[in-house]
Coordinates of N, CA and C in Angstrom, one line a residue:
M1 N 79.9 113.1 122.5 CA 80.2 114.1 121.4 C 81.7 114.3 121.3
Q2 N 82.4 114.1 122.3 CA 83.9 114.4 122.4 C 84.6 113.4 121.3
P3 N 84.1 112.2 121.1 CA 84.8 111.3 120.2 C 84.8 111.9 118.9
Q4 N 83.7 112.6 118.5 CA 83.7 113.4 117.2 C 84.9 114.2 116.9
F5 N 85.2 114.9 118.0 CA 86.4 115.9 117.8 C 87.6 115.1 117.6
H6 N 87.7 113.8 117.9 CA 88.8 112.9 117.9 C 89.0 112.6 116.2
L7 N 87.8 112.5 115.8 CA 87.7 112.0 114.4 C 88.2 113.2 113.3
A8 N 88.1 114.4 113.9 CA 88.5 115.5 113.1 C 90.0 115.5 112.8
P9 N 90.7 115.3 113.8 CA 92.2 115.3 113.7 C 92.7 114.1 112.8
L10 N 92.0 113.0 113.0 CA 92.2 111.8 112.2 C 92.1 112.1 110.7
R11 N 91.2 112.9 110.4 CA 90.9 113.1 108.9 C 92.1 114.0 108.4
A12 N 92.6 114.9 109.2 CA 93.7 115.6 108.9 C 94.9 114.8 108.5
H13 N 95.0 113.7 109.1 CA 96.1 112.7 108.9 C 95.9 112.1 107.6
S14 N 94.6 112.0 107.2 CA 94.3 111.3 106.0 C 94.5 112.1 104.8
T15 N 94.9 113.4 105.0 CA 95.1 114.3 103.9 C 96.6 114.2 103.3
P16 N 97.1 113.1 102.9 CA 98.5 113.0 102.5 C 98.7 113.7 101.1
E17 N 97.6 114.3 100.6 CA 97.6 114.9 99.3 C 98.7 116.1 99.3
P18 N 98.6 116.8 100.4 CA 99.6 118.0 100.4 C 100.9 117.6 100.5
D19 N 101.1 116.3 101.1 CA 102.5 115.7 101.3 C 103.0 115.3 99.9
M20 N 102.1 115.2 99.0 CA 102.6 114.5 97.6 C 103.5 115.6 96.9
P21 N 103.2 116.9 97.0 CA 104.1 117.9 96.4 C 105.5 117.9 96.7
P22 N 105.8 117.7 98.1 CA 107.3 117.5 98.4 C 108.0 116.4 97.8
P23 N 107.2 115.2 97.7 CA 108.0 114.0 97.0 C 108.7 114.4 95.7
P24 N 108.1 115.2 94.8 CA 108.7 115.6 93.6 C 110.1 116.1 93.8
E25 N 110.2 116.9 94.9 CA 111.6 117.4 95.1 C 112.6 116.3 95.4
G26 N 112.1 115.3 96.0 CA 112.9 114.0 96.2 C 113.3 113.4 95.1
D27 N 113.0 113.8 93.9 CA 113.3 113.1 92.7 C 114.8 112.8 92.6
P28 N 115.6 113.8 93.0 CA 117.1 113.7 93.1 C 117.5 112.5 93.9
L29 N 116.5 112.1 94.7 CA 117.0 111.0 95.7 C 116.7 109.6 95.0
T30 N 116.2 109.7 93.8 CA 116.0 108.4 93.0 C 117.2 107.8 92.6
P31 N 118.4 108.4 92.6 CA 119.7 107.8 92.3 C 119.9 106.5 93.2
P32 N 119.6 106.5 94.3 CA 119.8 105.3 95.3 C 119.2 104.1 94.8
P33 N 118.1 104.1 94.2 CA 117.4 103.0 93.6 C 118.2 102.4 92.4
E34 N 119.0 103.4 91.9 CA 119.8 102.8 90.8 C 120.9 101.9 91.2
Q35 N 121.2 101.8 92.4 CA 122.2 101.1 93.0 C 122.0 99.5 92.7
P36 N 120.7 99.2 93.0 CA 120.3 97.7 92.8 C 120.6 97.2 91.4
P37 N 120.2 98.1 90.4 CA 120.5 97.6 89.0 C 121.9 97.5 88.7
H38 N 122.7 98.1 89.6 CA 124.2 98.0 89.3 C 124.7 96.5 89.8
I39 N 124.0 95.9 90.5 CA 124.3 94.6 90.9 C 124.0 93.5 89.8
D40 N 123.2 94.0 88.9 CA 122.9 93.1 87.8 C 124.1 92.8 87.0
P41 N 125.0 93.9 86.7 CA 126.1 93.6 86.0 C 127.2 93.0 86.9
V42 N 127.0 92.9 88.2 CA 127.9 92.2 89.0 C 128.1 90.8 88.8
P43 N 127.2 90.2 88.2 CA 127.2 88.8 88.0 C 128.5 88.3 87.2
V44 N 129.6 88.4 87.7 CA 130.9 88.1 87.1 C 131.0 86.7 86.9
E45 N 130.1 85.9 87.6 CA 130.1 84.4 87.5 C 130.0 83.9 86.1
E46 N 129.3 84.8 85.3 CA 129.1 84.3 83.8 C 130.4 84.1 83.1
P47 N 131.3 85.0 83.3 CA 132.6 84.9 82.5 C 133.4 83.8 83.2
T48 N 133.2 83.4 84.3 CA 134.0 82.4 85.0 C 133.6 81.0 84.5
P49 N 132.5 80.8 84.1 CA 132.1 79.4 83.7 C 132.8 79.0 82.2
P50 N 132.9 80.0 81.3 CA 133.5 79.9 80.1 C 135.0 79.3 80.1
P51 N 135.8 79.9 81.1 CA 137.2 79.5 81.2 C 137.4 78.0 81.6
P52 N 136.5 77.5 82.4 CA 136.7 76.0 82.7 C 136.5 75.2 81.5
P53 N 135.4 75.4 80.7 CA 135.1 74.6 79.6 C 136.3 74.7 78.5
V54 N 137.0 75.8 78.6 CA 138.2 75.9 77.6 C 139.2 74.9 78.1
K55 N 139.4 74.6 79.3 CA 140.4 73.6 79.8 C 140.1 72.2 79.4
G56 N 138.7 72.0 79.2 CA 138.3 70.6 78.9 C 138.8 70.2 77.5
H57 N 138.9 71.2 76.7 CA 139.3 71.1 75.3 C 140.6 70.4 75.3

């Protein structure tokens, strides 16, 4: 019967619903994910290829 008591605490851990409310406050932390998109514009290699072809002319 003691094992049943162990299951009770485990269920409490399965209640991540109450933890969901705090996440909304972390919304301001969403700016970090914006850093990856900043790498998209980093592809400066695109402007470099055009210069070489100009020399071929």
